[in-house]
Amino acid sequence: MASIKDVAAEAGVSVATVSRVLNDHPSVSADARTRVLAAVQALGYRPNAVARSLRTDQTRTLGLVISDVLNPYFTKLARSVEEAARALGYSVIIGNADERPDLQDHHVRTLLDRRIDGLLVSPTDGGSPGMLDAARGGTPMVFVDRWIAGVDVPVVRADGRAAVRDLVAHLHGLGHRRLAIIAGPAATTTGSERVEAFREAMAEYGIPLPDAYIGQGDFQAESGRRVTEGFLDLAEPPEVVFAADNLMALGALDAIRARGMRVPDDIALAAFDDIPWFVHTDPPITAIAQPTGELGRAAVRALVDRIEGRPPQSVTLPARLVVRRSCGESPVTNRSQS
Amino acid sequence: MASIKDVAAEAGVSVATVSRVLNDHPSVSADARTRVLAAVQALGYRPNAVARSLRTDQTRTLGLVISDVLNPYFTKLARSVEEAARALGYSVIIGNADERPDLQDHHVRTLLDRRIDGLLVSPTDGGSPGMLDAARGGTPMVFVDRWIAGVDVPVVRADGRAAVRDLVAHLHGLGHRRLAIIAGPAATTTGSERVEAFREAMAEYGIPLPDAYIGQGDFQAESGRRVTEGFLDLAEPPEVVFAADNLMALGALDAIRARGMRVPDDIALAAFDDIPWFVHTDPPITAIAQPTGELGRAAVRALVDRIEGRPPQSVTLPARLVVRRSCGESPVTNRSQS
DNA sequence: CCTCCTCGTGGAATCGATTACACGAGGGAT
DNA sequence: ATCCCTCGTGTAATCGATTCCACGAGGAGG
């Protein structure tokens, strides 16, 4: 592959001049410029990004470490991050942590070894050692979706509190009183916050949230299935199951179907994170939608601000309730209303 | 960040010795080794992958350019590729072409600029200029899922021919005779092959495939909707719609629902590419499943073989039919059987 | 006509690693 | 005792860019 030296030779100038043309530095004569450009064309020369990065100490690359690429929410997030980054002249390298701290660490280290300019992380757990090192080590970093308390890093996320309250209001209005939740891992902020919001909203309606109605999931479909089976085995099973992410909702749906029960007639279902498929499930699923695209864009903006020396901003965007048919349609009265 | 010089100084040896320890070269005394290791530990030194790549002319990175990350089929493919690559000590940079040749070109060029060791591509169209240059330029390359005729690059893909025949047999057995297909872009191999396979299988049953029953889609949901509406507007609409990918099936489902029609009672639906959500749609959708994970692994294997100087192998794996309920359940006879 | 500035250019240092080559010390064979 | 080989180590070249500095030419101003 042709190097800058070959171009210089071909154009009859020094490498310095070639470099100047390529980075359109002002002091290059028109003549030299055309000769260099012609040589570049003739040789099909493309600058070696590796060499350039070594010298300039910047790669124009962002790292994105997410918990699970197979989760449509994160896929969409990754896509909007890549788009926003590209618009700003950055590339993105995605690392999939699969909800495993060790894998998260592997990716963070690999990305750091590659000297990425900045890191976007949706931390899998309370913070793997490598991640904390990176944060303290001064690597420009922004948390997205989830974050770690006590680490001084900007956070870009959605606040689902209001939407969860809307959901509980909706469920209450439909006459449901026994509400259960499939929670995410307590070590993740999204895992614990969603339970908290749910509990608080229920408290507003004077509905208790017994421990038996809090199932511990891990944001994967299989855990949704397992937890839901547990709920259905209870002497007094819940009337509603609220899954803290879309994959666990999928698992819940499986479990419910396996019992030959129907949604929403026998049991209602709602989920955090809205995805295109929820429109087409049987029945369409009521969900809390995050502004995923905007989240990705805001995260990139914050990170690039930080990289380029401007003060980065934490951003919190509201999520909103999308009512479909999985919680019942008409105001049904299961029990006497007060 | 600490460099190899700092480590050398700290350990009281030369940089050459440090490098030898790091790459566990045999001729280093035990004493020097322990001193270097201690210095590495003390400084939290991590080798600069950029510098190393410049010198060794290899990045231990693979590029993967796919057509659409939001398509679960490609997401899954990307994931299995990353896993397989990681197992072999390679990282993967994913480029999302969004079915756009210009974006595909952008990613190929960016990846080449970064001097990735090899490229995995699922070409969006007949072959963007940059991609063809890369192929001819000797960059190790493997096509996955789709390929380009006349370019000498190994191909790893699934053959759906037999599964399509099984599907047509299934539909025929259910009494369906008017079968329509939503095709993918003719410029992609998967786009044209699936139509061909469908046509041939129908010919075996003596069923014609009129042009009116071949709709031109682009592998995106919206095109599935549009084409399906066209089918439904025909004087004699088809009894079955077969979508050449999962997103177009989603669009088809939308269009059918919008007319207030029901699947499979009013019209049957089947899709190429099986995804987890198809189990949960209303009704569950009959689909042709590709061995996606195995495809990703085989592609990485072929590419790494090529990179490391072993002869790479093209691989073709069979797809298989997964019957669900979207084409009708019991053998219904709509018209007299011959 | 001389001086000073500006402009275009090239030489060479530099980034952080790997690695060919040289060299000295020590041990075994003769 | 001499020679030779092996082993451990260091010096320095190298990868492909960017960029500081020096230098010569040419124009403007006195």
mmCIF file of N, CA and C (backbone and C1' of nucleotides) in Angstrom, chain B residues 3-4 19 23 45 48 55, chain C residues 15-21:
data_model
loop_
_atom_site.group_PDB
_atom_site.id
_atom_site.type_symbol
_atom_site.label_atom_id
_atom_site.label_comp_id
_atom_site.label_asym_id
_atom_site.label_seq_id
_atom_site.Cartn_x
_atom_site.Cartn_y
_atom_site.Cartn_z
ATOM 1 N N SER B 3 4.593 4.867 28.946
ATOM 2 C CA SER B 3 5.007 4.176 27.728
ATOM 3 C C SER B 3 6.061 3.122 28.071
ATOM 4 N N ILE B 4 6.491 2.423 27.071
ATOM 5 C CA ILE B 4 7.455 1.350 27.282
ATOM 6 C C ILE B 4 8.774 1.901 27.832
ATOM 7 N N SER B 19 10.028 -5.091 25.833
ATOM 8 C CA SER B 19 9.242 -5.632 24.726
ATOM 9 C C SER B 19 9.328 -7.156 24.697
ATOM 10 N N ASN B 23 6.166 -9.787 25.012
ATOM 11 C CA ASN B 23 5.776 -10.711 23.939
ATOM 12 C C ASN B 23 6.299 -12.105 24.207
ATOM 13 N N TYR B 45 1.043 0.020 33.407
ATOM 14 C CA TYR B 45 1.335 0.145 31.973
ATOM 15 C C TYR B 45 0.498 -0.782 31.114
ATOM 16 N N ASN B 48 0.589 0.328 23.937
ATOM 17 C CA ASN B 48 -0.175 1.142 23.004
ATOM 18 C C ASN B 48 -0.407 0.347 21.718
ATOM 19 N N ARG B 55 4.014 -0.677 13.794
ATOM 20 C CA ARG B 55 5.254 -1.411 13.602
ATOM 21 C C ARG B 55 5.036 -2.791 12.969
ATOM 22 P P DC C 15 8.460 11.916 21.665
ATOM 23 O "O5'" DC C 15 7.128 11.100 21.392
ATOM 24 C "C5'" DC C 15 5.901 11.746 21.095
ATOM 25 C "C4'" DC C 15 4.954 10.766 20.441
ATOM 26 C "C3'" DC C 15 5.109 9.359 21.006
ATOM 27 O "O3'" DC C 15 4.103 9.149 21.988
ATOM 28 C "C1'" DC C 15 4.974 9.374 18.599
ATOM 29 P P DG C 16 4.547 8.405 23.377
ATOM 30 O "O5'" DG C 16 4.590 6.872 22.954
ATOM 31 C "C5'" DG C 16 3.389 6.219 22.594
ATOM 32 C "C4'" DG C 16 3.709 4.825 22.111
ATOM 33 C "C3'" DG C 16 4.525 3.990 23.094
ATOM 34 O "O3'" DG C 16 3.939 2.702 23.135
ATOM 35 C "C1'" DG C 16 5.566 4.000 20.992
ATOM 36 P P DA C 17 4.319 1.662 24.291
ATOM 37 O "O5'" DA C 17 5.280 0.647 23.515
ATOM 38 C "C5'" DA C 17 4.798 -0.593 23.106
ATOM 39 C "C4'" DA C 17 4.983 -0.777 21.595
ATOM 40 C "C3'" DA C 17 5.913 -1.925 21.208
ATOM 41 O "O3'" DA C 17 5.128 -3.095 21.098
ATOM 42 C "C1'" DA C 17 6.271 0.038 19.860
ATOM 43 P P DT C 18 5.840 -4.512 21.162
ATOM 44 O "O5'" DT C 18 6.678 -4.567 19.814
ATOM 45 C "C5'" DT C 18 5.975 -4.754 18.586
ATOM 46 C "C4'" DT C 18 6.973 -4.943 17.478
ATOM 47 C "C3'" DT C 18 7.823 -6.199 17.575
ATOM 48 O "O3'" DT C 18 7.929 -6.703 16.253
ATOM 49 C "C1'" DT C 18 9.227 -4.324 17.425
ATOM 50 P P DT C 19 8.410 -8.205 15.979
ATOM 51 O "O5'" DT C 19 9.926 -7.991 15.577
ATOM 52 C "C5'" DT C 19 10.241 -7.146 14.474
ATOM 53 C "C4'" DT C 19 11.738 -6.978 14.366
ATOM 54 C "C3'" DT C 19 12.540 -8.227 14.737
ATOM 55 O "O3'" DT C 19 13.642 -8.296 13.852
ATOM 56 C "C1'" DT C 19 13.320 -6.426 15.961
ATOM 57 P P DA C 20 14.044 -9.722 13.235
ATOM 58 O "O5'" DA C 20 15.317 -9.322 12.358
ATOM 59 C "C5'" DA C 20 15.246 -8.192 11.493
ATOM 60 C "C4'" DA C 20 16.573 -7.450 11.464
ATOM 61 C "C3'" DA C 20 17.796 -8.353 11.447
ATOM 62 O "O3'" DA C 20 18.800 -7.741 10.634
ATOM 63 C "C1'" DA C 20 17.861 -7.007 13.377
ATOM 64 P P DC C 21 20.149 -8.551 10.289
ATOM 65 O "O5'" DC C 21 21.185 -7.907 11.317
ATOM 66 C "C5'" DC C 21 21.343 -6.495 11.372
ATOM 67 C "C4'" DC C 21 22.245 -6.127 12.534
ATOM 68 C "C3'" DC C 21 23.445 -7.065 12.699
ATOM 69 O "O3'" DC C 21 24.632 -6.291 12.635
ATOM 70 C "C1'" DC C 21 22.357 -6.692 14.775
#
